[in-house]
Short mmCIF file of N, CA and C and ligand atoms in Angstrom, two decimals:
data_model
loop_
_atom_site.label_atom_id
_atom_site.label_comp_id
_atom_site.label_asym_id
_atom_site.label_seq_id
_atom_site.Cartn_x
_atom_site.Cartn_y
_atom_site.Cartn_z
N MET A 10 100.91 82.17 156.61
CA MET A 10 99.91 81.34 157.27
C MET A 10 98.55 81.49 156.61
N LYS A 11 98.14 82.77 156.45
CA LYS A 11 96.85 83.03 155.83
C LYS A 11 96.81 82.46 154.42
N LYS A 12 97.94 82.65 153.74
CA LYS A 12 98.04 82.16 152.35
C LYS A 12 97.90 80.63 152.31
N THR A 13 98.55 79.99 153.27
CA THR A 13 98.48 78.52 153.34
C THR A 13 97.03 78.07 153.53
N ILE A 14 96.35 78.75 154.44
CA ILE A 14 94.95 78.39 154.70
C ILE A 14 94.09 78.60 153.45
N LEU A 15 94.33 79.72 152.80
CA LEU A 15 93.55 79.99 151.58
C LEU A 15 93.83 78.95 150.50
N THR A 16 95.10 78.57 150.38
CA THR A 16 95.47 77.55 149.39
C THR A 16 94.78 76.23 149.72
N LEU A 17 94.81 75.86 151.00
CA LEU A 17 94.17 74.61 151.41
C LEU A 17 92.67 74.65 151.15
N MET A 18 92.06 75.81 151.42
CA MET A 18 90.63 75.94 151.18
C MET A 18 90.31 75.80 149.70
N ALA A 19 91.15 76.41 148.88
CA ALA A 19 90.94 76.32 147.43
C ALA A 19 91.07 74.88 146.96
N LEU A 20 92.08 74.18 147.49
CA LEU A 20 92.29 72.78 147.10
C LEU A 20 91.12 71.91 147.51
N SER A 21 90.63 72.11 148.74
CA SER A 21 89.55 71.23 149.19
C SER A 21 88.27 71.52 148.41
N THR A 22 88.07 72.76 148.02
CA THR A 22 86.90 73.09 147.19
C THR A 22 87.04 72.40 145.84
N ALA A 23 88.23 72.47 145.28
CA ALA A 23 88.48 71.85 143.97
C ALA A 23 88.20 70.36 144.03
N ALA A 24 88.56 69.74 145.16
CA ALA A 24 88.42 68.29 145.28
C ALA A 24 86.96 67.85 145.27
N VAL A 25 86.06 68.71 145.72
CA VAL A 25 84.66 68.28 145.76
C VAL A 25 83.79 68.93 144.68
N SER A 26 84.35 69.84 143.89
CA SER A 26 83.51 70.42 142.85
C SER A 26 83.78 69.71 141.53
N PHE A 27 82.79 68.96 141.11
CA PHE A 27 82.95 68.13 139.92
C PHE A 27 82.33 68.81 138.71
N SER A 28 83.10 69.55 137.96
CA SER A 28 82.58 70.03 136.68
C SER A 28 82.98 68.97 135.65
N ALA A 29 81.96 68.25 135.24
CA ALA A 29 82.15 67.00 134.52
C ALA A 29 83.19 67.05 133.40
N ALA A 30 83.00 67.94 132.46
CA ALA A 30 83.84 67.92 131.27
C ALA A 30 85.32 68.13 131.61
N ALA A 31 85.56 69.05 132.54
CA ALA A 31 86.94 69.38 132.89
C ALA A 31 87.62 68.25 133.66
N GLN A 32 86.80 67.37 134.20
CA GLN A 32 87.30 66.35 135.12
C GLN A 32 88.08 65.23 134.43
N PHE A 33 87.73 64.93 133.19
CA PHE A 33 88.31 63.77 132.52
C PHE A 33 88.96 64.18 131.20
N ALA A 34 90.17 63.68 130.99
CA ALA A 34 90.90 64.04 129.78
C ALA A 34 90.24 63.43 128.55
N LYS A 35 89.76 62.20 128.68
CA LYS A 35 89.16 61.49 127.53
C LYS A 35 87.85 60.86 127.97
N PRO A 36 86.89 60.69 127.04
CA PRO A 36 85.62 60.04 127.39
C PRO A 36 85.83 58.67 128.04
N GLU A 37 86.80 57.90 127.54
CA GLU A 37 87.00 56.56 128.12
C GLU A 37 87.49 56.63 129.57
N ASP A 38 88.14 57.73 129.92
CA ASP A 38 88.55 57.90 131.33
C ASP A 38 87.31 58.06 132.21
N ALA A 39 86.33 58.79 131.70
CA ALA A 39 85.08 59.00 132.45
C ALA A 39 84.36 57.66 132.61
N VAL A 40 84.31 56.88 131.54
CA VAL A 40 83.63 55.57 131.59
C VAL A 40 84.31 54.67 132.61
N LYS A 41 85.65 54.64 132.57
CA LYS A 41 86.41 53.82 133.52
C LYS A 41 86.14 54.27 134.96
N TYR A 42 86.14 55.56 135.14
CA TYR A 42 85.94 56.12 136.48
C TYR A 42 84.57 55.74 137.04
N ARG A 43 83.53 55.94 136.24
CA ARG A 43 82.19 55.66 136.80
C ARG A 43 81.99 54.17 137.04
N LYS A 44 82.59 53.33 136.17
CA LYS A 44 82.47 51.88 136.41
C LYS A 44 83.22 51.48 137.67
N ALA A 45 84.39 52.05 137.86
CA ALA A 45 85.18 51.75 139.06
C ALA A 45 84.41 52.18 140.31
N ALA A 46 83.84 53.38 140.27
CA ALA A 46 83.09 53.88 141.43
C ALA A 46 81.90 52.97 141.73
N LEU A 47 81.18 52.56 140.68
CA LEU A 47 80.01 51.71 140.89
C LEU A 47 80.41 50.29 141.32
N THR A 48 81.58 49.83 140.87
CA THR A 48 82.07 48.52 141.30
C THR A 48 82.37 48.52 142.80
N VAL A 49 83.04 49.57 143.25
CA VAL A 49 83.34 49.68 144.69
C VAL A 49 82.04 49.79 145.49
N THR A 50 81.12 50.59 144.98
CA THR A 50 79.82 50.74 145.65
C THR A 50 79.13 49.38 145.78
N ALA A 51 79.10 48.63 144.69
CA ALA A 51 78.42 47.32 144.69
C ALA A 51 79.08 46.36 145.67
N ALA A 52 80.41 46.42 145.80
CA ALA A 52 81.11 45.52 146.72
C ALA A 52 80.64 45.78 148.16
N HIS A 53 80.56 47.07 148.52
CA HIS A 53 80.17 47.39 149.90
C HIS A 53 78.67 47.22 150.13
N PHE A 54 77.90 47.52 149.07
CA PHE A 54 76.45 47.30 149.18
C PHE A 54 76.16 45.81 149.31
N GLY A 55 76.95 45.02 148.60
CA GLY A 55 76.79 43.56 148.66
C GLY A 55 77.04 43.01 150.06
N ARG A 56 78.00 43.59 150.78
CA ARG A 56 78.27 43.14 152.16
C ARG A 56 77.07 43.44 153.06
N LEU A 57 76.42 44.57 152.78
CA LEU A 57 75.20 44.90 153.54
C LEU A 57 74.09 43.92 153.17
N GLY A 58 73.99 43.64 151.88
CA GLY A 58 72.95 42.73 151.40
C GLY A 58 73.08 41.35 152.01
N ALA A 59 74.31 40.89 152.18
CA ALA A 59 74.53 39.58 152.78
C ALA A 59 73.95 39.53 154.19
N MET A 60 74.08 40.64 154.92
CA MET A 60 73.51 40.69 156.28
C MET A 60 71.98 40.74 156.25
N VAL A 61 71.46 41.48 155.30
CA VAL A 61 70.01 41.60 155.18
C VAL A 61 69.40 40.26 154.80
N GLN A 62 70.09 39.54 153.93
CA GLN A 62 69.56 38.25 153.45
C GLN A 62 69.90 37.08 154.37
N GLY A 63 70.59 37.37 155.47
CA GLY A 63 70.94 36.31 156.41
C GLY A 63 72.08 35.41 155.95
N LYS A 64 72.81 35.87 154.93
CA LYS A 64 73.98 35.10 154.47
C LYS A 64 75.19 35.42 155.33
N ALA A 65 75.09 36.51 156.05
CA ALA A 65 76.13 36.87 157.02
C ALA A 65 75.39 37.37 158.26
N PRO A 66 75.98 37.14 159.46
CA PRO A 66 75.30 37.62 160.67
C PRO A 66 75.28 39.14 160.70
N PHE A 67 74.24 39.73 161.30
CA PHE A 67 74.19 41.19 161.43
C PHE A 67 75.30 41.64 162.37
N ASP A 68 76.09 42.56 161.89
CA ASP A 68 77.19 43.13 162.68
C ASP A 68 77.06 44.65 162.55
N ALA A 69 76.67 45.28 163.65
CA ALA A 69 76.35 46.72 163.60
C ALA A 69 77.52 47.56 163.12
N LYS A 70 78.72 47.21 163.56
CA LYS A 70 79.90 47.99 163.17
C LYS A 70 80.17 47.85 161.67
N SER A 71 80.10 46.63 161.19
CA SER A 71 80.31 46.39 159.77
C SER A 71 79.23 47.07 158.93
N ALA A 72 78.00 47.00 159.40
CA ALA A 72 76.89 47.65 158.69
C ALA A 72 77.14 49.16 158.61
N ALA A 73 77.52 49.75 159.74
CA ALA A 73 77.75 51.20 159.76
C ALA A 73 78.92 51.58 158.84
N ASP A 74 79.99 50.81 158.91
CA ASP A 74 81.19 51.12 158.09
C ASP A 74 80.87 51.00 156.60
N ASN A 75 80.25 49.90 156.23
CA ASN A 75 79.97 49.68 154.80
C ASN A 75 78.92 50.65 154.27
N ALA A 76 77.93 50.96 155.10
CA ALA A 76 76.89 51.89 154.65
C ALA A 76 77.46 53.30 154.48
N GLU A 77 78.40 53.65 155.34
CA GLU A 77 79.03 54.97 155.22
C GLU A 77 79.82 55.05 153.90
N ILE A 78 80.48 53.98 153.56
CA ILE A 78 81.22 53.95 152.29
C ILE A 78 80.25 54.07 151.11
N VAL A 79 79.16 53.32 151.18
CA VAL A 79 78.16 53.40 150.09
C VAL A 79 77.65 54.84 149.94
N ALA A 80 77.33 55.48 151.07
CA ALA A 80 76.79 56.84 151.01
C ALA A 80 77.81 57.81 150.42
N SER A 81 79.08 57.62 150.73
CA SER A 81 80.11 58.49 150.14
C SER A 81 80.30 58.19 148.67
N MET A 82 80.39 56.92 148.35
CA MET A 82 80.60 56.52 146.95
C MET A 82 79.45 56.96 146.06
N ALA A 83 78.26 57.00 146.65
CA ALA A 83 77.05 57.33 145.88
C ALA A 83 77.13 58.71 145.22
N LYS A 84 78.02 59.54 145.72
CA LYS A 84 78.15 60.90 145.17
C LYS A 84 78.99 60.94 143.90
N LEU A 85 79.75 59.89 143.66
CA LEU A 85 80.83 60.01 142.67
C LEU A 85 80.50 59.74 141.20
N PRO A 86 79.71 58.74 140.86
CA PRO A 86 79.66 58.35 139.44
C PRO A 86 79.10 59.42 138.50
N TRP A 87 78.22 60.26 139.01
CA TRP A 87 77.34 61.06 138.14
C TRP A 87 78.08 62.09 137.30
N ALA A 88 79.13 62.67 137.83
CA ALA A 88 79.89 63.66 137.06
C ALA A 88 80.60 63.01 135.87
N ALA A 89 80.68 61.69 135.89
CA ALA A 89 81.37 60.97 134.82
C ALA A 89 80.40 60.51 133.72
N PHE A 90 79.15 60.99 133.78
CA PHE A 90 78.17 60.69 132.73
C PHE A 90 77.94 61.95 131.87
N GLY A 91 79.01 62.68 131.60
CA GLY A 91 78.87 63.92 130.82
C GLY A 91 78.58 63.67 129.36
N GLU A 92 78.30 64.76 128.65
CA GLU A 92 78.08 64.69 127.20
C GLU A 92 79.28 64.03 126.53
N GLY A 93 79.02 63.18 125.58
CA GLY A 93 80.10 62.57 124.81
C GLY A 93 80.71 61.34 125.47
N THR A 94 80.11 60.89 126.57
CA THR A 94 80.65 59.70 127.24
C THR A 94 79.69 58.51 127.09
N ASP A 95 78.91 58.53 125.99
CA ASP A 95 77.91 57.48 125.77
C ASP A 95 78.45 56.33 124.91
N GLY A 96 79.70 56.43 124.48
CA GLY A 96 80.25 55.39 123.61
C GLY A 96 81.21 54.46 124.34
N GLY A 97 81.76 53.53 123.58
CA GLY A 97 82.78 52.62 124.13
C GLY A 97 82.19 51.52 125.00
N GLU A 98 82.99 51.08 125.95
CA GLU A 98 82.65 49.92 126.78
C GLU A 98 81.70 50.30 127.91
N THR A 99 80.46 50.54 127.53
CA THR A 99 79.51 50.96 128.57
C THR A 99 78.15 50.29 128.38
N LYS A 100 77.51 50.02 129.51
CA LYS A 100 76.14 49.50 129.47
C LYS A 100 75.14 50.62 129.64
N ALA A 101 75.62 51.84 129.77
CA ALA A 101 74.71 52.98 129.93
C ALA A 101 73.85 53.12 128.69
N LYS A 102 72.53 53.20 128.89
CA LYS A 102 71.61 53.36 127.75
C LYS A 102 71.63 54.81 127.27
N PRO A 103 71.27 55.04 126.00
CA PRO A 103 71.18 56.41 125.49
C PRO A 103 70.25 57.29 126.32
N GLU A 104 69.31 56.64 127.03
CA GLU A 104 68.35 57.39 127.87
C GLU A 104 69.04 58.23 128.95
N VAL A 105 70.25 57.81 129.34
CA VAL A 105 70.98 58.61 130.34
C VAL A 105 71.09 60.06 129.86
N TRP A 106 71.33 60.22 128.57
CA TRP A 106 71.52 61.56 128.01
C TRP A 106 70.22 62.13 127.42
N LYS A 107 69.37 61.22 126.90
CA LYS A 107 68.11 61.67 126.30
C LYS A 107 67.10 62.10 127.35
N GLN A 108 67.17 61.44 128.50
CA GLN A 108 66.25 61.78 129.61
C GLN A 108 67.09 62.15 130.82
N ASN A 109 67.97 63.10 130.58
CA ASN A 109 68.98 63.41 131.59
C ASN A 109 68.41 63.90 132.92
N ALA A 110 67.30 64.65 132.86
CA ALA A 110 66.71 65.14 134.11
C ALA A 110 66.22 63.96 134.95
N LYS A 111 65.62 62.98 134.26
CA LYS A 111 65.12 61.78 134.95
C LYS A 111 66.29 60.96 135.53
N PHE A 112 67.37 60.90 134.77
CA PHE A 112 68.56 60.19 135.23
C PHE A 112 69.12 60.85 136.49
N LYS A 113 69.21 62.17 136.43
CA LYS A 113 69.74 62.91 137.60
C LYS A 113 68.85 62.71 138.82
N GLU A 114 67.56 62.68 138.58
CA GLU A 114 66.62 62.45 139.67
C GLU A 114 66.85 61.06 140.30
N ALA A 115 67.07 60.08 139.43
CA ALA A 115 67.33 58.71 139.92
C ALA A 115 68.62 58.67 140.72
N ALA A 116 69.63 59.37 140.23
CA ALA A 116 70.92 59.41 140.94
C ALA A 116 70.75 60.09 142.30
N GLU A 117 69.93 61.13 142.33
CA GLU A 117 69.70 61.84 143.60
C GLU A 117 68.91 60.99 144.58
N LYS A 118 67.97 60.20 144.07
CA LYS A 118 67.20 59.32 144.95
C LYS A 118 68.13 58.32 145.63
N PHE A 119 69.04 57.75 144.84
CA PHE A 119 70.00 56.80 145.39
C PHE A 119 70.86 57.46 146.47
N GLN A 120 71.32 58.67 146.19
CA GLN A 120 72.15 59.37 147.18
C GLN A 120 71.36 59.64 148.46
N ALA A 121 70.10 60.05 148.30
CA ALA A 121 69.29 60.36 149.47
C ALA A 121 69.02 59.09 150.29
N GLU A 122 68.66 58.00 149.60
CA GLU A 122 68.37 56.76 150.33
C GLU A 122 69.62 56.17 150.96
N SER A 123 70.76 56.29 150.29
CA SER A 123 71.98 55.73 150.88
C SER A 123 72.44 56.56 152.08
N ALA A 124 72.14 57.85 152.07
CA ALA A 124 72.45 58.68 153.25
C ALA A 124 71.57 58.23 154.43
N LYS A 125 70.30 57.93 154.13
CA LYS A 125 69.39 57.45 155.19
C LYS A 125 69.85 56.07 155.69
N LEU A 126 70.33 55.26 154.74
CA LEU A 126 70.85 53.94 155.10
C LEU A 126 72.04 54.06 156.05
N ALA A 127 72.94 54.98 155.74
CA ALA A 127 74.11 55.16 156.61
C ALA A 127 73.67 55.59 158.01
N ALA A 128 72.68 56.47 158.07
CA ALA A 128 72.18 56.93 159.38
C ALA A 128 71.52 55.78 160.13
N ALA A 129 70.73 54.98 159.41
CA ALA A 129 70.05 53.85 160.05
C ALA A 129 71.06 52.82 160.56
N ALA A 130 72.08 52.56 159.74
CA ALA A 130 73.11 51.59 160.15
C ALA A 130 73.85 52.09 161.39
N LYS A 131 74.12 53.39 161.40
CA LYS A 131 74.83 53.98 162.54
C LYS A 131 74.02 53.89 163.83
N SER A 132 72.70 53.88 163.69
CA SER A 132 71.84 53.78 164.88
C SER A 132 71.97 52.42 165.55
N GLY A 133 72.46 51.44 164.80
CA GLY A 133 72.62 50.10 165.36
C GLY A 133 71.34 49.29 165.42
N LYS A 134 70.24 49.90 164.94
CA LYS A 134 68.95 49.19 164.97
C LYS A 134 68.81 48.34 163.71
N GLU A 135 68.79 47.05 163.91
CA GLU A 135 68.80 46.12 162.78
C GLU A 135 67.59 46.29 161.86
N ASP A 136 66.41 46.46 162.46
CA ASP A 136 65.20 46.60 161.65
C ASP A 136 65.25 47.85 160.77
N ALA A 137 65.69 48.96 161.36
CA ALA A 137 65.78 50.22 160.62
C ALA A 137 66.81 50.08 159.50
N PHE A 138 67.91 49.41 159.80
CA PHE A 138 68.95 49.17 158.81
C PHE A 138 68.40 48.35 157.64
N LYS A 139 67.69 47.28 157.96
CA LYS A 139 67.15 46.42 156.90
C LYS A 139 66.14 47.16 156.02
N ALA A 140 65.28 47.94 156.65
CA ALA A 140 64.28 48.69 155.88
C ALA A 140 64.97 49.70 154.97
N ALA A 141 65.98 50.37 155.51
CA ALA A 141 66.68 51.38 154.70
C ALA A 141 67.49 50.72 153.58
N PHE A 142 68.01 49.53 153.86
CA PHE A 142 68.72 48.80 152.80
C PHE A 142 67.77 48.50 151.65
N THR A 143 66.58 48.00 151.99
CA THR A 143 65.60 47.64 150.96
C THR A 143 65.20 48.86 150.14
N ALA A 144 64.99 49.98 150.82
CA ALA A 144 64.64 51.22 150.10
C ALA A 144 65.78 51.63 149.16
N THR A 145 67.00 51.52 149.62
CA THR A 145 68.15 51.90 148.78
C THR A 145 68.28 50.96 147.59
N ALA A 146 68.15 49.67 147.84
CA ALA A 146 68.25 48.69 146.75
C ALA A 146 67.20 48.97 145.67
N GLY A 147 66.04 49.45 146.11
CA GLY A 147 64.99 49.81 145.16
C GLY A 147 65.44 50.92 144.21
N THR A 148 66.22 51.87 144.74
CA THR A 148 66.70 52.96 143.88
C THR A 148 67.78 52.45 142.93
N CYS A 149 68.59 51.49 143.36
CA CYS A 149 69.58 50.87 142.46
C CYS A 149 68.82 50.24 141.30
N LYS A 150 67.81 49.41 141.67
CA LYS A 150 67.10 48.64 140.66
C LYS A 150 66.37 49.53 139.66
N SER A 151 65.66 50.53 140.15
CA SER A 151 64.87 51.31 139.20
C SER A 151 65.78 52.09 138.25
N CYS A 152 66.90 52.56 138.74
CA CYS A 152 67.83 53.27 137.84
C CYS A 152 68.42 52.28 136.83
N HIS A 153 68.77 51.08 137.29
CA HIS A 153 69.31 50.08 136.35
C HIS A 153 68.26 49.70 135.31
N ASP A 154 67.02 49.52 135.75
CA ASP A 154 65.95 49.15 134.81
C ASP A 154 65.82 50.19 133.69
N ASP A 155 65.88 51.45 134.07
CA ASP A 155 65.66 52.51 133.08
C ASP A 155 66.90 52.90 132.29
N PHE A 156 68.06 52.78 132.91
CA PHE A 156 69.24 53.41 132.31
C PHE A 156 70.43 52.49 132.05
N ARG A 157 70.34 51.23 132.42
CA ARG A 157 71.46 50.31 132.16
C ARG A 157 70.98 49.15 131.31
N SER A 158 71.66 48.88 130.23
CA SER A 158 71.27 47.73 129.42
C SER A 158 71.78 46.46 130.08
N LYS A 159 71.13 45.35 129.76
CA LYS A 159 71.45 44.08 130.42
C LYS A 159 72.82 43.57 129.99
C1 ASC B 213 73.52 45.17 144.60
C2 ASC B 213 74.13 45.48 143.37
C3 ASC B 213 73.25 46.16 142.61
C4 ASC B 213 72.01 46.38 143.40
C5 ASC B 213 70.75 45.94 142.72
C6 ASC B 213 69.55 46.21 143.61
O1 ASC B 213 74.03 44.58 145.55
O2 ASC B 213 75.35 45.16 142.97
O3 ASC B 213 73.45 46.62 141.42
O4 ASC B 213 72.22 45.66 144.63
O5 ASC B 213 70.82 44.61 142.40
O6 ASC B 213 68.39 45.77 143.00
#
């Protein structure tokens, strides 16, 4: 029993500890992974955006569900921007690696704002949700401006 618990604990730790290099067999796997993660994020963020822009009616449950997904997804792409993953089919600018501290800061800002967005959406208050959405979208944009080529 104790052994089972220890094994489970070890597995769950492994699942959330992302040591970038060890995580991907090939650089192109890392590129695919981060694009997939960001694609899923954009899909759910887009559903929130539709509500903010009045293209879809505000639905508190949908806002909370989608914002929670965005906040979880926001944690994933960054481990896949390791050394040696700057080539191939990517729009990532060299600045991701040349100004890596700044890139990490941008990634952290997005994670922090999306966590606040999830909390605001969960509150059910439409105004708070909209404000938090706008703040989060700002972090998407500034990171894209600096680190993603058109
Ligand atoms: C989105 C999406 C992005 C961001 C960005 C915010 O819905 O797919 O990349 O918002 O456009 O400025």
